[in-house]
Short mmCIF file of C-alpha atoms in Angstrom, two decimals:
data_model
loop_
_atom_site.label_atom_id
_atom_site.label_comp_id
_atom_site.label_asym_id
_atom_site.label_seq_id
_atom_site.Cartn_x
_atom_site.Cartn_y
_atom_site.Cartn_z
CA MET Z 26 0.02 0.26 0.08
CA GLU Z 27 3.11 2.49 0.82
CA LYS Z 28 4.34 1.89 -2.55
CA LEU Z 29 1.34 2.12 -4.37
CA MET Z 30 1.18 5.40 -2.40
CA ASN Z 31 4.65 6.93 -3.48
CA LYS Z 32 3.99 5.83 -6.88
CA MET Z 33 0.70 8.22 -6.74
CA ARG Z 34 3.19 10.95 -5.34
CA ASN Z 35 5.36 10.06 -8.00
CA LEU Z 36 2.77 11.37 -10.64
CA ASP Z 37 1.88 14.76 -8.96
CA ALA Z 38 2.49 17.55 -11.62
CA ASN Z 39 1.89 20.50 -9.29
CA PRO Z 40 5.04 19.89 -6.65
CA LYS Z 41 4.40 21.77 -3.81
CA VAL Z 42 6.63 24.31 -2.38
CA ASN Z 43 7.48 24.63 1.23
CA GLU Z 44 6.36 27.77 2.82
CA GLU Z 45 9.90 28.12 4.25
CA PHE Z 46 11.32 28.72 0.74
CA SER Z 47 8.61 30.96 -0.64
CA SER Z 48 8.28 34.52 -0.19
CA ARG Z 49 5.41 37.16 -0.63
CA THR Z 50 5.49 40.48 -2.05
CA ILE Z 51 3.68 43.66 -2.91
CA SER Z 52 4.14 43.48 -6.74
CA GLY Z 53 2.76 39.67 -6.25
CA GLY Z 54 -0.36 41.04 -4.15
CA ILE Z 55 -1.12 43.45 -6.73
CA ILE Z 56 -0.71 41.50 -9.86
CA THR Z 57 -2.87 38.67 -7.99
CA LEU Z 58 -5.57 41.32 -7.04
CA VAL Z 59 -5.62 42.64 -10.61
CA SER Z 60 -5.77 39.26 -12.45
CA SER Z 61 -8.48 38.41 -10.04
CA ILE Z 62 -10.80 40.96 -11.01
CA PHE Z 63 -10.18 40.73 -14.74
CA MET Z 64 -10.79 37.18 -14.02
CA LEU Z 65 -14.42 38.29 -12.43
CA LEU Z 66 -14.43 40.08 -15.76
CA LEU Z 67 -14.30 38.09 -18.17
CA PHE Z 68 -16.10 35.56 -16.34
CA PHE Z 69 -19.36 37.52 -15.87
CA SER Z 70 -19.14 37.88 -19.89
CA GLU Z 71 -18.78 34.50 -20.88
CA LEU Z 72 -21.74 33.36 -18.36
CA ARG Z 73 -23.60 36.55 -20.41
CA LEU Z 74 -22.94 35.10 -23.73
CA TYR Z 75 -23.82 31.77 -21.89
CA LEU Z 76 -27.47 32.54 -20.62
CA HIS Z 77 -27.98 34.50 -24.03
CA SER Z 78 -29.00 33.13 -26.97
CA VAL Z 79 -26.29 33.72 -30.60
CA THR Z 80 -27.66 34.38 -33.71
CA GLU Z 81 -25.83 32.12 -36.92
CA THR Z 82 -25.98 33.61 -40.03
CA LYS Z 83 -25.89 31.94 -42.88
CA LEU Z 84 -25.89 32.80 -47.12
CA THR Z 85 -27.56 30.39 -49.51
CA VAL Z 86 -29.54 30.01 -52.61
CA ASP Z 87 -33.18 30.62 -52.58
CA THR Z 88 -34.84 27.41 -54.46
CA LEU Z 89 -37.77 28.26 -53.56
CA ARG Z 90 -40.35 28.69 -55.97
CA GLY Z 91 -44.05 29.48 -56.22
CA GLU Z 92 -44.65 31.82 -53.15
CA ARG Z 93 -46.52 34.57 -52.31
CA LEU Z 94 -44.78 38.41 -51.13
CA ARG Z 95 -46.92 40.47 -48.47
CA ILE Z 96 -45.97 43.97 -48.48
CA ASN Z 97 -47.00 46.11 -45.60
CA PHE Z 98 -47.04 49.60 -45.83
CA ASP Z 99 -48.45 52.39 -44.06
CA ILE Z 100 -48.03 56.19 -45.84
CA ILE Z 101 -49.34 59.60 -45.22
CA PHE Z 102 -50.40 62.27 -48.40
CA PRO Z 103 -50.71 65.71 -46.05
CA ALA Z 104 -51.44 67.51 -49.11
CA LEU Z 105 -53.32 64.44 -51.67
CA PRO Z 106 -56.64 64.03 -50.60
CA CYS Z 107 -57.93 60.65 -50.23
CA SER Z 108 -60.62 60.84 -53.09
CA ILE Z 109 -57.97 61.13 -55.83
CA LEU Z 110 -55.48 59.02 -54.52
CA SER Z 111 -55.05 55.39 -56.32
CA LEU Z 112 -53.02 52.33 -55.89
CA ASP Z 113 -51.96 50.05 -58.77
CA ALA Z 114 -49.48 46.64 -58.69
CA MET Z 115 -48.21 45.07 -61.43
CA ASP Z 116 -45.16 42.60 -62.04
CA ILE Z 117 -42.96 41.56 -65.12
CA SER Z 118 -45.43 38.36 -65.33
CA GLY Z 119 -47.96 40.76 -66.47
CA GLU Z 120 -50.14 40.04 -63.82
CA GLN Z 121 -51.84 43.52 -62.69
CA HIS Z 122 -54.00 45.15 -60.36
CA LEU Z 123 -55.86 48.62 -61.01
CA ASP Z 124 -56.90 50.67 -58.27
CA ILE Z 125 -56.76 48.16 -55.79
CA LYS Z 126 -59.36 48.62 -52.62
CA HIS Z 127 -59.33 45.39 -50.99
CA ASP Z 128 -57.06 45.06 -47.78
CA ILE Z 129 -55.97 49.13 -48.07
CA PHE Z 130 -57.91 51.85 -45.75
CA LYS Z 131 -57.70 55.45 -45.95
CA LYS Z 132 -58.38 57.59 -43.53
CA ARG Z 133 -58.81 61.37 -44.16
CA ILE Z 134 -56.73 64.01 -41.95
CA ASP Z 135 -56.51 67.70 -41.87
CA THR Z 136 -53.88 70.17 -42.05
CA ASN Z 137 -52.97 69.60 -38.11
CA GLY Z 138 -52.88 65.76 -39.32
CA LYS Z 139 -55.86 64.84 -36.76
CA VAL Z 140 -58.37 61.85 -38.45
CA ILE Z 141 -61.64 63.06 -40.22
CA ASP Z 142 -62.64 59.89 -41.69
CA LEU Z 143 -62.70 56.19 -42.38
CA ARG Z 144 -63.17 54.56 -45.41
CA ARG Z 145 -62.19 50.92 -46.27
CA ASP Z 146 -62.79 51.27 -49.71
CA GLY Z 147 -61.43 52.93 -52.78
CA ILE Z 148 -62.86 56.54 -53.83
CA GLY Z 149 -66.27 57.16 -54.53
CA ALA Z 150 -69.53 58.28 -52.93
CA PRO Z 151 -72.06 56.51 -51.65
CA LYS Z 152 -75.33 55.54 -54.03
CA ILE Z 153 -78.19 57.86 -54.29
CA ASP Z 154 -81.74 56.67 -52.96
CA LYS Z 155 -83.18 57.70 -56.34
CA PRO Z 156 -80.75 58.46 -59.26
CA LEU Z 157 -82.44 59.12 -62.83
CA GLN Z 158 -83.84 56.34 -64.67
CA ARG Z 159 -82.27 54.44 -67.97
CA HIS Z 160 -81.39 56.56 -70.59
CA GLY Z 161 -83.56 59.89 -68.74
CA GLY Z 162 -86.70 57.94 -68.65
CA ARG Z 163 -89.30 57.00 -66.58
CA LEU Z 164 -89.82 53.74 -65.01
CA GLU Z 165 -92.89 51.90 -65.83
CA HIS Z 166 -95.03 49.78 -63.82
CA ASN Z 167 -92.69 47.11 -62.15
CA GLU Z 168 -89.73 47.62 -63.81
CA THR Z 169 -86.41 47.96 -61.92
CA TYR Z 170 -84.17 51.20 -62.38
CA CYS Z 171 -81.15 50.79 -64.29
CA GLY Z 172 -79.07 53.98 -64.09
CA SER Z 173 -77.23 54.67 -68.09
CA CYS Z 174 -73.87 54.44 -68.46
CA TYR Z 175 -73.57 56.63 -71.65
CA GLY Z 176 -72.38 54.50 -74.17
CA ALA Z 177 -69.87 52.69 -71.77
CA GLN Z 178 -71.89 49.87 -71.01
CA ALA Z 179 -70.76 46.18 -71.85
CA SER Z 180 -74.18 45.39 -72.73
CA ASP Z 181 -77.60 46.22 -72.88
CA GLU Z 182 -78.76 44.68 -68.95
CA GLU Z 183 -75.59 46.70 -67.31
CA CYS Z 184 -76.46 49.59 -65.25
CA CYS Z 185 -74.58 52.18 -63.73
CA ASN Z 186 -76.41 53.48 -60.74
CA SER Z 187 -74.04 55.90 -59.28
CA CYS Z 188 -71.26 57.91 -60.28
CA GLU Z 189 -68.95 55.20 -59.51
CA ASP Z 190 -70.48 53.23 -61.26
CA VAL Z 191 -70.17 55.13 -64.08
CA ARG Z 192 -66.28 56.11 -63.95
CA GLU Z 193 -65.75 52.27 -63.80
CA ALA Z 194 -67.47 51.39 -66.88
CA TYR Z 195 -65.90 54.50 -68.79
CA ARG Z 196 -62.38 52.75 -67.01
CA LYS Z 197 -63.08 49.55 -68.37
CA LYS Z 198 -63.72 51.38 -72.02
CA GLY Z 199 -60.31 53.39 -71.59
CA TRP Z 200 -62.34 56.50 -71.91
CA SER Z 201 -61.69 59.59 -69.56
CA MET Z 202 -64.41 61.38 -68.06
CA SER Z 203 -63.49 65.54 -68.81
CA ASP Z 204 -66.66 66.48 -67.52
CA PRO Z 205 -68.45 64.89 -64.54
CA ASP Z 206 -71.21 67.91 -64.56
CA SER Z 207 -72.30 66.32 -67.74
CA ILE Z 208 -73.22 62.63 -65.97
CA ASP Z 209 -76.62 62.67 -64.24
CA GLN Z 210 -75.66 60.32 -61.14
CA CYS Z 211 -72.02 62.27 -60.88
CA LYS Z 212 -74.09 65.99 -60.74
CA ARG Z 213 -76.80 64.40 -58.27
CA GLU Z 214 -74.12 63.03 -56.30
CA GLY Z 215 -72.53 66.50 -55.92
CA PHE Z 216 -69.02 64.63 -57.41
CA LEU Z 217 -66.62 68.10 -58.26
CA GLN Z 218 -68.44 69.65 -54.84
CA ARG Z 219 -67.13 66.89 -52.55
CA ILE Z 220 -63.46 67.33 -54.30
CA LYS Z 221 -63.73 71.08 -53.68
CA ASP Z 222 -64.66 70.39 -49.97
CA GLU Z 223 -61.82 67.76 -49.49
CA GLU Z 224 -59.32 70.70 -50.88
CA GLY Z 225 -55.97 70.57 -48.46
CA GLU Z 226 -57.17 67.70 -46.73
CA GLY Z 227 -54.54 64.71 -46.81
CA CYS Z 228 -54.83 60.85 -46.45
CA ASN Z 229 -53.32 58.32 -44.44
CA ILE Z 230 -53.20 55.18 -46.79
CA TYR Z 231 -52.00 51.72 -45.51
CA GLY Z 232 -52.71 47.87 -45.51
CA PHE Z 233 -51.11 45.13 -47.62
CA LEU Z 234 -50.83 43.48 -50.92
CA ASP Z 235 -50.44 39.90 -51.62
CA VAL Z 236 -48.11 39.66 -55.06
CA ASN Z 237 -46.46 37.45 -56.93
CA LYS Z 238 -43.05 36.76 -55.73
CA VAL Z 239 -41.24 38.19 -59.09
CA ALA Z 240 -39.89 41.59 -59.68
CA GLY Z 241 -42.60 44.02 -60.10
CA ASN Z 242 -43.64 47.62 -58.46
CA PHE Z 243 -46.66 49.04 -56.96
CA HIS Z 244 -47.50 52.91 -57.21
CA PHE Z 245 -49.69 55.79 -55.71
CA ALA Z 246 -50.87 57.79 -57.96
CA PRO Z 247 -53.86 60.92 -58.44
CA GLY Z 248 -56.40 59.48 -60.73
CA LYS Z 249 -58.76 56.47 -61.63
CA SER Z 250 -56.48 53.98 -63.77
CA PHE Z 251 -57.65 51.66 -66.44
CA GLN Z 252 -55.62 50.02 -69.48
CA GLN Z 253 -55.95 51.50 -72.85
CA SER Z 254 -53.25 49.63 -75.69
CA ASN Z 255 -51.41 48.03 -73.85
CA MET Z 256 -50.33 50.89 -71.39
CA HIS Z 257 -51.54 51.61 -67.89
CA VAL Z 258 -53.29 55.00 -67.94
CA HIS Z 259 -54.12 57.80 -64.95
CA ASP Z 260 -57.05 59.73 -65.74
CA LEU Z 261 -57.13 63.17 -64.17
CA LEU Z 262 -60.01 65.48 -65.99
CA ALA Z 263 -62.78 64.38 -63.50
CA PHE Z 264 -61.30 66.21 -61.14
CA GLN Z 265 -60.48 69.28 -62.76
CA LYS Z 266 -57.42 70.05 -60.88
CA ASP Z 267 -54.41 71.90 -61.97
CA SER Z 268 -51.56 70.37 -59.43
CA PHE Z 269 -51.25 67.66 -57.40
CA ASN Z 270 -48.68 67.72 -54.46
CA VAL Z 271 -47.38 64.29 -53.82
CA SER Z 272 -45.02 65.14 -50.54
CA HIS Z 273 -45.02 61.81 -48.43
CA ARG Z 274 -44.04 60.35 -45.25
CA ILE Z 275 -43.78 56.82 -45.01
CA ASN Z 276 -44.47 55.40 -41.81
CA LYS Z 277 -43.66 51.82 -42.43
CA LEU Z 278 -42.99 49.41 -45.60
CA ALA Z 279 -42.25 46.01 -45.06
CA TYR Z 280 -41.82 42.65 -47.21
CA GLY Z 281 -43.29 40.37 -44.43
CA ASP Z 282 -43.40 39.87 -41.02
CA TYR Z 283 -41.41 41.41 -38.29
CA PHE Z 284 -38.24 39.53 -37.02
CA PRO Z 285 -35.80 40.25 -34.24
CA GLY Z 286 -33.08 42.81 -36.00
CA VAL Z 287 -34.75 43.29 -38.97
CA VAL Z 288 -34.42 46.89 -40.06
CA ASN Z 289 -36.56 48.65 -43.29
CA PRO Z 290 -34.37 51.80 -44.29
CA LEU Z 291 -37.68 53.56 -45.79
CA ASP Z 292 -39.46 53.60 -41.90
CA GLY Z 293 -40.25 56.99 -41.02
CA TYR Z 294 -38.59 58.73 -44.42
CA VAL Z 295 -40.38 62.39 -45.36
CA THR Z 296 -40.33 64.04 -48.44
CA PHE Z 297 -41.79 67.40 -49.23
CA LEU Z 298 -42.91 68.63 -52.94
CA ILE Z 299 -44.16 71.68 -53.04
CA SER Z 300 -44.73 72.14 -57.21
CA SER Z 301 -47.84 72.26 -59.16
CA LEU Z 302 -48.45 70.06 -62.18
CA VAL Z 303 -48.82 71.00 -66.03
CA ARG Z 304 -51.75 69.86 -67.57
CA ASN Z 305 -50.62 67.57 -70.46
CA THR Z 306 -50.40 64.14 -71.68
CA PHE Z 307 -47.68 62.48 -69.51
CA TYR Z 308 -46.08 58.72 -70.67
CA VAL Z 309 -43.56 57.05 -67.70
CA GLY Z 310 -41.82 54.17 -68.96
CA LEU Z 311 -41.83 50.95 -66.47
CA SER Z 312 -40.03 48.83 -68.91
CA SER Z 313 -39.46 48.16 -71.88
CA SER Z 314 -43.17 46.44 -72.19
CA LEU Z 315 -45.00 48.87 -70.38
CA SER Z 316 -45.64 52.50 -69.81
CA ILE Z 317 -48.19 54.66 -67.88
CA MET Z 318 -49.97 57.82 -69.39
CA LEU Z 319 -51.95 60.26 -67.75
CA ILE Z 320 -54.69 62.16 -69.38
CA CYS Z 321 -54.71 65.81 -69.14
CA SER Z 322 -56.11 68.73 -71.47
CA VAL Z 323 -53.14 70.44 -73.42
CA ARG Z 324 -52.57 73.91 -71.30
CA TRP Z 325 -49.59 74.82 -69.77
CA THR Z 326 -51.25 76.73 -66.41
CA GLN Z 327 -47.52 76.33 -64.13
CA LYS Z 328 -43.54 76.57 -65.08
CA THR Z 329 -42.60 74.34 -62.13
CA PRO Z 330 -44.07 71.12 -62.94
CA SER Z 331 -43.83 68.04 -60.21
CA GLY Z 332 -42.23 64.98 -60.69
CA MET Z 333 -42.08 61.16 -59.65
CA TYR Z 334 -40.66 59.86 -56.34
CA GLN Z 335 -39.05 56.68 -57.45
CA TYR Z 336 -37.80 53.93 -54.82
CA PHE Z 337 -35.62 51.14 -56.25
CA LEU Z 338 -35.49 48.03 -53.82
CA LYS Z 339 -33.44 44.99 -53.76
CA VAL Z 340 -35.60 42.61 -51.83
CA VAL Z 341 -33.28 39.70 -50.11
CA PRO Z 342 -35.58 36.74 -48.58
CA THR Z 343 -34.77 35.95 -45.11
CA VAL Z 344 -35.66 33.16 -42.91
CA TYR Z 345 -35.78 33.75 -38.79
CA THR Z 346 -35.54 30.84 -36.74
CA ASP Z 347 -35.35 31.51 -32.58
CA VAL Z 348 -34.52 29.14 -29.91
CA SER Z 349 -37.77 27.71 -29.58
CA GLU Z 350 -37.27 26.68 -33.57
CA HIS Z 351 -40.04 29.21 -35.01
CA ARG Z 352 -39.61 29.83 -38.48
CA ILE Z 353 -40.64 33.37 -39.71
CA GLN Z 354 -40.62 33.78 -43.28
CA SER Z 355 -39.20 37.10 -44.13
CA ASN Z 356 -37.68 39.83 -46.63
CA GLN Z 357 -34.88 42.46 -46.31
CA PHE Z 358 -33.90 45.30 -48.27
CA SER Z 359 -31.78 48.12 -49.49
CA VAL Z 360 -33.13 51.22 -51.32
CA THR Z 361 -32.21 54.06 -53.98
CA GLU Z 362 -33.83 56.84 -54.06
CA HIS Z 363 -34.65 59.06 -57.39
CA PHE Z 364 -36.79 61.70 -58.03
CA LYS Z 365 -37.45 62.91 -61.59
CA GLY Z 366 -38.95 65.77 -63.01
CA ALA Z 367 -39.34 67.40 -66.37
CA GLU Z 368 -38.74 70.83 -67.97
CA VAL Z 369 -41.30 73.29 -69.68
CA GLY Z 370 -42.00 71.79 -73.11
CA GLN Z 371 -41.03 68.37 -72.77
CA LEU Z 372 -42.52 65.52 -72.12
CA GLN Z 373 -43.91 65.58 -68.69
CA THR Z 374 -44.13 62.71 -66.08
CA LEU Z 375 -46.95 61.53 -63.73
CA PRO Z 376 -46.68 62.60 -60.02
CA GLY Z 377 -46.86 59.61 -57.39
CA VAL Z 378 -44.70 57.83 -55.71
CA PHE Z 379 -43.25 55.02 -57.23
CA PHE Z 380 -41.98 51.09 -55.51
CA PHE Z 381 -39.46 49.29 -58.08
CA TYR Z 382 -38.28 45.93 -56.24
CA GLU Z 383 -36.23 43.43 -57.49
CA LEU Z 384 -35.62 39.84 -55.50
CA SER Z 385 -32.59 38.91 -54.64
CA PRO Z 386 -31.17 34.84 -55.70
CA ILE Z 387 -29.72 34.96 -52.20
CA LYS Z 388 -31.19 33.72 -48.99
CA VAL Z 389 -30.33 35.16 -45.71
CA THR Z 390 -31.02 32.42 -42.81
CA PHE Z 391 -31.04 33.55 -39.45
CA THR Z 392 -30.20 30.97 -36.48
CA GLU Z 393 -30.47 31.69 -32.88
CA GLU Z 394 -29.21 28.84 -30.42
CA HIS Z 395 -27.79 28.73 -26.99
CA VAL Z 396 -23.69 27.74 -26.43
CA SER Z 397 -23.65 24.60 -24.93
CA PHE Z 398 -22.36 23.80 -21.20
CA PHE Z 399 -19.69 22.11 -21.88
CA HIS Z 400 -18.73 25.12 -24.42
CA PHE Z 401 -19.21 27.79 -21.36
CA LEU Z 402 -17.11 25.29 -19.19
CA THR Z 403 -14.36 24.98 -21.88
CA ASN Z 404 -14.19 28.82 -21.89
CA VAL Z 405 -14.14 29.42 -18.12
CA CYS Z 406 -11.26 26.90 -17.66
CA ALA Z 407 -9.74 28.75 -20.48
CA ILE Z 408 -10.05 32.34 -18.58
CA VAL Z 409 -8.59 30.94 -15.29
CA GLY Z 410 -5.78 28.86 -16.52
CA GLY Z 411 -4.93 31.41 -19.14
CA VAL Z 412 -5.16 34.33 -16.23
CA PHE Z 413 -3.08 32.53 -13.72
CA THR Z 414 -0.60 31.42 -16.54
CA VAL Z 415 -0.14 35.31 -17.72
CA SER Z 416 -0.13 36.53 -14.13
CA GLY Z 417 2.50 34.05 -12.88
CA ILE Z 418 4.95 34.95 -15.87
CA LEU Z 419 4.28 38.83 -15.15
CA ASP Z 420 4.92 38.22 -11.33
CA SER Z 421 8.00 36.22 -11.76
CA PHE Z 422 9.80 38.54 -14.38
CA ILE Z 423 9.28 41.75 -11.90
CA TYR Z 424 10.50 39.36 -9.08
CA HIS Z 425 13.76 38.30 -10.83
CA GLY Z 426 14.48 41.92 -12.29
CA GLN Z 427 13.81 42.95 -8.79
CA GLN Z 428 16.76 40.69 -7.19
CA ALA Z 429 18.90 41.24 -10.37
CA ILE Z 430 18.80 45.20 -9.31
CA ARG Z 431 19.05 44.21 -5.83
CA LYS Z 432 22.18 42.46 -6.45
CA LYS Z 433 24.00 45.08 -8.53
CA MET Z 434 23.45 47.89 -6.01
CA GLU Z 435 25.00 45.49 -3.31
CA ILE Z 436 28.36 45.06 -4.76
CA GLY Z 437 28.28 48.41 -6.42
CA LYS Z 438 27.87 47.50 -10.16
CA LEU Z 439 24.20 49.39 -10.68
CA ILE Z 440 25.81 52.46 -12.39
#
């Protein structure tokens, strides 16, 4: 048994020094105190990393197809009434959504930013109870009312019982409404008077779009939009206005759901445009196969034209997975802004706010995970051993330096 104990004693890698042969110094005490404090700081730092999750980032090629893209927005137009503001969306696949009303809300706001009214649908007025009869005639006994579409009806059975119905029929035909007072429904509903009453108001439009996951654009512009001769058309003649102020504030613009750490660069972005629109015909090229035209009368009234705010966005698909393995499919984006104006005498641009987006083929994956306990234990051991080793080397260097200086002083060889 004694031999076994002697063998175990010989395996000791840390031989002990007798206290009779050891000495304690002031410098050693200072180094020990400083190294202990430094060791505690490193320990708590490592403990904080262990208790909190870390996010791992990985880049992969986006191979998913057939997905939908959700665009959430909240934009304020302080000088553009809700009655003349429309929203359109289109993409490179040829799909178009004109004068979008579903999942869209509009708030009428005054000059102080206070909400006047909230409307879910788009522009237009409530239907009147007793509008004029078919082609200006009278109803016969037991005959159902059917308002005239003024030649824009697709069939004899189609009815236009309100001003909005007539405007929609005109839109489908690709016609512009130059004089609303000549339309009985619009005159009786006070269409132009309502436009004048809303003069000076603003509009807060918010909601979301569900579009194809391909490159495209959506835009906010005055006037009702329709398709005519393979061209996207905005008709402003019905409003009989000479200027349109498209100043705007982007409260929110996000492609997909929120996830921790996401930064949407356009949130809170404000632009001001105090200029007027020259009434003319406007063409705006969106792509090689698609353009926009704004129908107005040929009459120059202002020297300073308004313009088009263009935002070019690069959308990056993003997947965020938290520690509970909950996946959030979302997107990030970068943006470049461009303002397009025009000089008097040239072809003018459509006033409005346009968002052109492209999808990146690279997908970013964020994964939250906790550090393993063994990794934490390894780092703690490395901290303790490393600090003790460095402090020991430093203490030994200072101690032997002091001894060498003392010996030279004793024999008079210090100088």
